[in-house]
Short mmCIF file of C-alpha atoms in Angstrom, two decimals:
data_model
loop_
_atom_site.label_atom_id
_atom_site.label_comp_id
_atom_site.label_asym_id
_atom_site.label_seq_id
_atom_site.Cartn_x
_atom_site.Cartn_y
_atom_site.Cartn_z
CA UNK A 1 0.00 0.00 0.00
CA UNK A 2 1.32 3.48 -0.82
CA UNK A 3 1.09 6.52 1.38
CA UNK A 4 -1.27 7.96 -1.22
CA UNK A 5 -3.43 4.88 -1.58
CA UNK A 6 -3.19 3.36 1.85
CA UNK A 7 -5.50 0.98 3.61
CA UNK A 8 -7.68 0.68 6.37
CA UNK A 9 -10.84 0.86 8.83
CA UNK A 10 -14.41 0.16 10.21
CA UNK A 11 -16.83 2.15 12.48
CA UNK A 12 -18.77 5.44 13.02
CA UNK A 13 -18.57 8.78 14.81
CA UNK A 14 -18.42 12.53 15.02
CA UNK A 15 -16.94 16.06 15.36
CA UNK A 16 -17.87 19.75 15.80
CA UNK A 17 -17.24 23.17 14.18
CA UNK A 18 -17.45 26.79 15.22
CA UNK A 19 -18.02 30.16 13.56
CA UNK A 20 -16.46 33.55 14.02
CA UNK A 21 -18.13 36.93 14.50
CA UNK A 22 -18.68 39.76 12.03
CA UNK A 23 -16.68 42.97 11.82
CA UNK A 24 -18.56 46.19 12.78
CA UNK A 25 -19.61 48.29 9.79
CA UNK A 26 -17.64 51.47 9.24
CA UNK A 27 -17.91 54.60 7.12
CA UNK A 28 -15.65 55.10 4.13
CA UNK A 29 -13.09 56.96 6.22
CA UNK A 30 -12.74 54.10 8.65
CA UNK A 31 -14.66 55.78 11.53
CA UNK A 32 -17.88 54.48 13.13
CA UNK A 33 -20.99 56.10 11.65
CA UNK A 34 -22.58 58.82 13.77
CA UNK A 35 -26.38 58.84 14.07
CA UNK A 36 -28.08 61.79 12.31
CA UNK A 37 -31.36 63.52 13.26
CA UNK A 38 -34.17 64.00 10.73
CA UNK A 39 -33.17 67.67 10.34
CA UNK A 40 -29.66 66.69 9.38
CA UNK A 41 -28.04 67.75 12.68
CA UNK A 42 -25.45 65.31 14.02
CA UNK A 43 -26.27 63.78 17.38
CA UNK A 44 -23.44 63.98 19.86
CA UNK A 45 -22.37 60.58 21.15
CA UNK A 46 -19.41 59.17 23.02
CA UNK A 47 -19.62 55.76 21.46
CA UNK A 48 -16.28 53.96 21.42
CA UNK A 49 -15.64 52.11 18.19
CA UNK A 50 -16.32 48.44 18.68
CA UNK A 51 -13.32 46.20 18.12
CA UNK A 52 -13.43 43.13 15.96
CA UNK A 53 -15.23 40.11 17.35
CA UNK A 54 -13.04 37.61 19.12
CA UNK A 55 -11.65 35.06 16.67
CA UNK A 56 -12.96 31.52 16.95
CA UNK A 57 -10.09 29.10 17.45
CA UNK A 58 -10.36 26.20 14.99
CA UNK A 59 -10.59 22.62 16.15
CA UNK A 60 -7.36 20.77 15.37
CA UNK A 61 -6.61 17.13 14.58
CA UNK A 62 -3.02 15.95 14.14
CA UNK A 63 -2.72 12.79 12.04
CA UNK A 64 0.47 10.80 12.42
CA UNK A 65 1.68 7.23 12.63
CA UNK A 66 3.61 4.64 10.69
CA UNK A 67 4.41 5.14 7.03
CA UNK A 68 2.13 2.84 5.06
CA UNK A 69 -0.44 2.59 7.86
CA UNK A 70 -3.05 4.80 6.21
CA UNK A 71 -2.29 8.44 7.06
CA UNK A 72 -3.20 9.70 3.59
CA UNK A 73 -6.47 7.77 3.59
CA UNK A 74 -7.38 9.19 7.01
CA UNK A 75 -6.53 12.72 5.83
CA UNK A 76 -8.62 12.36 2.66
CA UNK A 77 -11.55 11.15 4.73
CA UNK A 78 -11.42 14.26 6.94
CA UNK A 79 -11.13 16.42 3.82
CA UNK A 80 -14.31 14.83 2.48
CA UNK A 81 -15.99 15.65 5.80
CA UNK A 82 -15.21 19.35 5.32
CA UNK A 83 -11.96 19.66 7.26
CA UNK A 84 -9.15 21.90 5.99
CA UNK A 85 -6.32 19.38 5.55
CA UNK A 86 -2.60 20.17 5.29
CA UNK A 87 -0.28 17.27 4.44
CA UNK A 88 3.30 17.04 5.71
CA UNK A 89 3.24 20.39 7.51
CA UNK A 90 6.41 21.04 9.55
CA UNK A 91 5.36 20.79 13.23
CA UNK A 92 6.80 24.24 13.99
CA UNK A 93 4.18 25.77 11.66
CA UNK A 94 1.14 24.14 13.29
CA UNK A 95 0.44 27.07 15.71
CA UNK A 96 0.74 29.48 12.75
CA UNK A 97 -1.76 27.39 10.79
CA UNK A 98 -4.20 27.55 13.70
CA UNK A 99 -3.78 31.35 13.96
CA UNK A 100 -4.53 31.74 10.25
CA UNK A 101 -7.64 29.63 10.68
CA UNK A 102 -8.75 31.80 13.60
CA UNK A 103 -8.57 34.87 11.31
CA UNK A 104 -10.86 33.30 8.74
CA UNK A 105 -14.05 34.44 10.54
CA UNK A 106 -15.26 30.86 10.87
CA UNK A 107 -14.49 29.81 7.31
CA UNK A 108 -11.81 27.43 8.59
CA UNK A 109 -13.34 25.95 11.73
CA UNK A 110 -11.65 22.53 11.59
CA UNK A 111 -8.04 21.87 10.62
CA UNK A 112 -6.33 18.51 10.15
CA UNK A 113 -2.54 18.35 9.88
CA UNK A 114 -0.57 15.31 8.74
CA UNK A 115 2.79 15.03 10.52
CA UNK A 116 5.17 12.28 9.47
CA UNK A 117 8.81 11.33 9.12
CA UNK A 118 9.03 12.92 5.70
CA UNK A 119 9.42 16.09 7.73
CA UNK A 120 11.78 14.52 10.25
CA UNK A 121 14.11 17.56 10.21
CA UNK A 122 11.27 19.46 11.88
CA UNK A 123 9.94 16.62 14.03
CA UNK A 124 11.82 17.75 17.12
CA UNK A 125 9.68 20.90 17.07
CA UNK A 126 6.45 18.96 17.56
CA UNK A 127 6.63 18.84 21.35
CA UNK A 128 7.19 22.60 21.51
CA UNK A 129 4.27 23.21 19.14
CA UNK A 130 1.95 21.02 21.22
CA UNK A 131 2.90 22.96 24.37
CA UNK A 132 2.20 26.22 22.53
CA UNK A 133 -1.24 24.98 21.46
CA UNK A 134 -2.07 23.91 25.01
CA UNK A 135 -1.07 27.33 26.35
CA UNK A 136 -3.45 28.93 23.85
CA UNK A 137 -6.28 26.56 24.87
CA UNK A 138 -6.55 25.06 21.40
CA UNK A 139 -8.68 21.92 21.31
CA UNK A 140 -6.50 19.35 19.59
CA UNK A 141 -6.60 15.59 19.11
CA UNK A 142 -3.88 13.25 17.93
CA UNK A 143 -4.85 10.33 15.69
CA UNK A 144 -2.11 7.71 15.38
CA UNK A 145 -2.22 5.12 12.57
CA UNK A 146 -0.58 1.86 13.61
CA UNK A 147 0.11 -1.38 11.73
CA UNK A 148 2.07 -4.58 12.21
CA UNK A 149 5.56 -4.98 10.74
CA UNK A 150 4.36 -7.79 8.46
CA UNK A 151 1.55 -5.68 7.04
CA UNK A 152 3.83 -2.68 6.47
CA UNK A 153 6.46 -4.78 4.73
CA UNK A 154 3.81 -6.27 2.40
CA UNK A 155 2.50 -2.82 1.55
CA UNK A 156 5.90 -1.36 0.73
CA UNK A 157 6.88 -4.42 -1.29
CA UNK A 158 3.60 -4.38 -3.22
CA UNK A 159 4.31 -0.86 -4.51
CA UNK A 160 8.08 -1.42 -4.77
CA UNK A 161 8.90 1.68 -2.78
CA UNK A 162 11.53 2.05 -0.05
CA UNK A 163 10.65 3.02 3.49
CA UNK A 164 11.47 6.72 4.12
CA UNK A 165 13.93 5.79 6.89
CA UNK A 166 15.52 2.58 5.60
CA UNK A 167 18.48 4.30 3.91
CA UNK A 168 20.87 1.60 2.69
CA UNK A 169 19.23 -1.00 4.93
CA UNK A 170 16.11 -3.13 4.63
CA UNK A 171 12.46 -2.11 4.91
CA UNK A 172 12.28 -3.63 8.38
CA UNK A 173 15.19 -1.40 9.46
CA UNK A 174 13.25 1.68 8.40
CA UNK A 175 10.13 0.47 10.18
CA UNK A 176 12.07 -0.13 13.40
CA UNK A 177 13.65 3.33 13.23
CA UNK A 178 10.27 4.96 12.64
CA UNK A 179 8.63 3.11 15.55
CA UNK A 180 11.33 4.38 17.87
CA UNK A 181 10.98 7.94 16.56
CA UNK A 182 7.20 7.90 17.02
CA UNK A 183 7.07 6.02 20.32
CA UNK A 184 6.41 9.07 22.51
CA UNK A 185 3.83 10.52 20.12
CA UNK A 186 1.96 7.21 20.05
CA UNK A 187 1.76 7.30 23.83
CA UNK A 188 0.20 10.78 23.70
CA UNK A 189 -2.36 9.88 21.02
CA UNK A 190 -6.06 10.33 21.73
CA UNK A 191 -7.00 7.70 19.18
CA UNK A 192 -4.88 4.77 17.95
CA UNK A 193 -6.17 2.90 14.89
CA UNK A 194 -4.59 -0.43 14.00
CA UNK A 195 -4.90 -0.87 10.24
CA UNK A 196 -3.08 -4.23 9.95
CA UNK A 197 -6.19 -6.13 8.83
CA UNK A 198 -8.22 -3.21 7.46
CA UNK A 199 -8.75 -2.12 3.88
CA UNK A 200 -9.19 1.41 2.59
CA UNK A 201 -12.98 1.35 2.90
CA UNK A 202 -12.83 0.05 6.47
CA UNK A 203 -10.39 2.80 7.47
CA UNK A 204 -12.65 5.43 5.97
CA UNK A 205 -15.58 3.95 7.90
CA UNK A 206 -13.49 4.17 11.09
CA UNK A 207 -12.70 7.84 10.48
CA UNK A 208 -16.33 8.55 9.65
CA UNK A 209 -17.32 6.89 12.89
CA UNK A 210 -15.03 9.18 14.87
CA UNK A 211 -15.50 12.51 13.08
CA UNK A 212 -18.63 12.59 10.92
CA UNK A 213 -21.20 13.81 13.47
CA UNK A 214 -22.05 17.22 14.77
CA UNK A 215 -21.85 16.67 18.50
CA UNK A 216 -19.03 14.83 20.21
CA UNK A 217 -20.06 12.51 23.05
CA UNK A 218 -18.10 12.36 26.27
CA UNK A 219 -16.73 8.91 25.55
CA UNK A 220 -16.82 6.62 22.53
CA UNK A 221 -16.29 2.89 22.82
CA UNK A 222 -15.31 0.27 20.29
CA UNK A 223 -16.10 -3.27 21.36
CA UNK A 224 -13.98 -5.65 19.27
CA UNK A 225 -14.24 -9.43 19.18
CA UNK A 226 -11.09 -11.29 18.13
CA UNK A 227 -9.41 -14.69 18.07
CA UNK A 228 -6.33 -15.27 20.20
CA UNK A 229 -4.90 -17.53 17.51
CA UNK A 230 -4.74 -14.49 15.23
CA UNK A 231 -3.00 -12.30 17.79
CA UNK A 232 -4.00 -9.56 20.23
CA UNK A 233 -5.39 -6.29 18.81
CA UNK A 234 -2.56 -3.78 19.18
CA UNK A 235 -4.97 -0.86 19.65
CA UNK A 236 -6.91 -2.47 22.53
CA UNK A 237 -7.14 -0.54 25.80
CA UNK A 238 -8.79 -3.42 27.68
CA UNK A 239 -8.73 -7.16 26.89
CA UNK A 240 -11.05 -9.87 28.23
CA UNK A 241 -10.68 -13.62 27.63
CA UNK A 242 -13.81 -15.74 26.97
CA UNK A 243 -11.94 -19.04 26.82
CA UNK A 244 -13.21 -19.89 30.30
CA UNK A 245 -16.55 -20.75 28.65
CA UNK A 246 -17.23 -23.98 26.73
CA UNK A 247 -16.56 -23.60 23.01
CA UNK A 248 -19.60 -23.95 20.69
CA UNK A 249 -17.13 -25.12 18.04
CA UNK A 250 -17.36 -28.57 19.60
CA UNK A 251 -21.15 -28.68 19.25
CA UNK A 252 -21.65 -29.98 15.67
CA UNK A 253 -24.97 -28.22 15.04
CA UNK A 254 -23.54 -24.86 16.24
CA UNK A 255 -20.09 -25.05 14.65
CA UNK A 256 -21.07 -23.53 11.24
CA UNK A 257 -22.66 -20.47 12.84
CA UNK A 258 -21.24 -17.41 14.62
CA UNK A 259 -21.98 -15.62 17.86
CA UNK A 260 -24.52 -13.50 15.97
CA UNK A 261 -26.75 -16.53 15.72
CA UNK A 262 -29.43 -16.65 18.43
CA UNK A 263 -28.86 -20.33 19.20
CA UNK A 264 -25.12 -19.82 19.58
CA UNK A 265 -25.64 -16.78 21.81
CA UNK A 266 -28.15 -18.72 23.93
CA UNK A 267 -25.68 -21.59 24.29
CA UNK A 268 -22.92 -19.20 25.40
CA UNK A 269 -25.01 -17.37 27.97
CA UNK A 270 -26.51 -20.54 29.40
CA UNK A 271 -23.02 -21.58 30.50
CA UNK A 272 -22.06 -21.07 34.18
CA UNK A 273 -20.34 -17.74 34.67
CA UNK A 274 -21.32 -16.10 31.37
CA UNK A 275 -24.08 -13.83 32.67
CA UNK A 276 -22.12 -13.12 35.85
CA UNK A 277 -19.12 -12.07 33.78
CA UNK A 278 -21.26 -9.74 31.66
CA UNK A 279 -22.79 -8.08 34.74
CA UNK A 280 -19.50 -7.61 36.57
CA UNK A 281 -17.49 -6.54 33.53
CA UNK A 282 -20.13 -3.95 32.65
CA UNK A 283 -19.89 -2.67 36.21
CA UNK A 284 -16.10 -2.52 35.93
CA UNK A 285 -16.38 -0.58 32.66
CA UNK A 286 -18.59 2.01 34.35
CA UNK A 287 -15.79 2.62 36.85
CA UNK A 288 -13.12 2.73 34.13
CA UNK A 289 -15.22 4.99 31.88
CA UNK A 290 -15.64 7.51 34.68
CA UNK A 291 -11.87 7.61 35.12
CA UNK A 292 -11.28 8.00 31.38
CA UNK A 293 -13.65 10.96 31.30
CA UNK A 294 -11.85 12.61 34.23
CA UNK A 295 -8.54 12.15 32.40
CA UNK A 296 -9.95 13.57 29.17
CA UNK A 297 -9.76 10.28 27.22
CA UNK A 298 -12.39 10.28 24.50
CA UNK A 299 -11.97 6.84 22.95
CA UNK A 300 -11.67 3.34 24.40
CA UNK A 301 -11.27 0.02 22.59
CA UNK A 302 -12.50 -3.02 24.51
CA UNK A 303 -11.27 -6.31 23.05
CA UNK A 304 -13.16 -9.53 23.81
CA UNK A 305 -11.30 -12.67 22.74
CA UNK A 306 -11.85 -16.37 22.34
CA UNK A 307 -9.91 -19.03 20.43
CA UNK A 308 -11.00 -18.19 16.89
CA UNK A 309 -13.03 -15.00 17.31
CA UNK A 310 -16.16 -16.65 15.93
CA UNK A 311 -18.50 -17.78 18.71
CA UNK A 312 -17.97 -16.80 22.36
CA UNK A 313 -16.22 -13.45 21.83
CA UNK A 314 -18.77 -12.38 19.21
CA UNK A 315 -21.77 -13.21 21.41
CA UNK A 316 -20.25 -11.48 24.46
CA UNK A 317 -19.23 -8.40 22.43
CA UNK A 318 -22.78 -7.92 21.18
CA UNK A 319 -24.26 -8.15 24.67
CA UNK A 320 -21.62 -5.89 26.19
CA UNK A 321 -22.08 -3.26 23.48
CA UNK A 322 -25.83 -3.28 24.12
CA UNK A 323 -25.17 -2.63 27.83
CA UNK A 324 -22.90 0.32 27.02
CA UNK A 325 -25.41 1.84 24.61
CA UNK A 326 -28.14 1.53 27.24
CA UNK A 327 -25.91 3.51 29.62
CA UNK A 328 -25.42 6.35 27.13
CA UNK A 329 -22.00 5.40 25.75
CA UNK A 330 -21.75 5.73 21.98
CA UNK A 331 -20.56 2.29 20.96
CA UNK A 332 -19.41 0.54 17.79
CA UNK A 333 -19.02 -3.23 17.47
CA UNK A 334 -16.28 -4.73 15.30
CA UNK A 335 -15.80 -8.47 14.76
CA UNK A 336 -12.19 -8.55 13.64
CA UNK A 337 -11.70 -12.23 12.91
CA UNK A 338 -15.20 -13.47 12.19
CA UNK A 339 -15.15 -15.22 8.81
CA UNK A 340 -11.40 -15.88 8.72
CA UNK A 341 -11.79 -19.64 9.10
#
């Protein structure tokens, strides 16, 4: 996959915009108009000229992550949603970009900036720019696109392009160098999207899920079922293991179906401990969600695993997501490995 035709995503969500005020009308000479009586006499006033309305600070999203993980696709998605997108902007210029947007009288209410290792000469300035934005009370979010080494190698090899940091070495050397360079930024990210198993349309759906709406909820949750035999989701915040429940795979009449099937779900939740787990885990998530909100975390990915990601994890994910929705948490369900058998 190329940086201009990258992969990835699956889900749904939202984002806001703001408008600026109008300038006060002035006479041709630049002075405020004085009121005039019907007889033509000027009325004496001590009105002080009104200053320009306070500029509305644009909302800012910084898109970064691994080369080949889908940054360009994510940026194009935001552009389609009406965001003003700047690709490969040196980090030192981000505060300037926000200031220019604030002067646009609301015409540029949402700005997305792609920051990557192509601008690595300026990358050291990113931390300083983020501190500057925080001091100016700019609302900013960092979206980090992640992917496995194997997936990145396949994408670079498929387009026969070198990794930006590999130099005279191999692609894997460039990937390792980039991971180290971006390690701190990944830790600061508000949203991490793993695109290892996602295609372009799924990544666009994921970005739509996060930014397409008008009002942003306090906390958004993604409940993801997966199979342990395919590996842990790298973007999971919380992981739960359903392998303590009997596997419907060993029931011949249930084996062909998934956890979306009513009979499979009934089998899972009739097992000892299934309903108790759902009740107690939902209670635990209420506690965790409250802490996330206090810490300003807007997104949480809850991974529910079983052996193959087909039966138990799928059924539990559906029930858990329904609980979260009932409690007012905007929730998306993703079945990562269902259908891989």
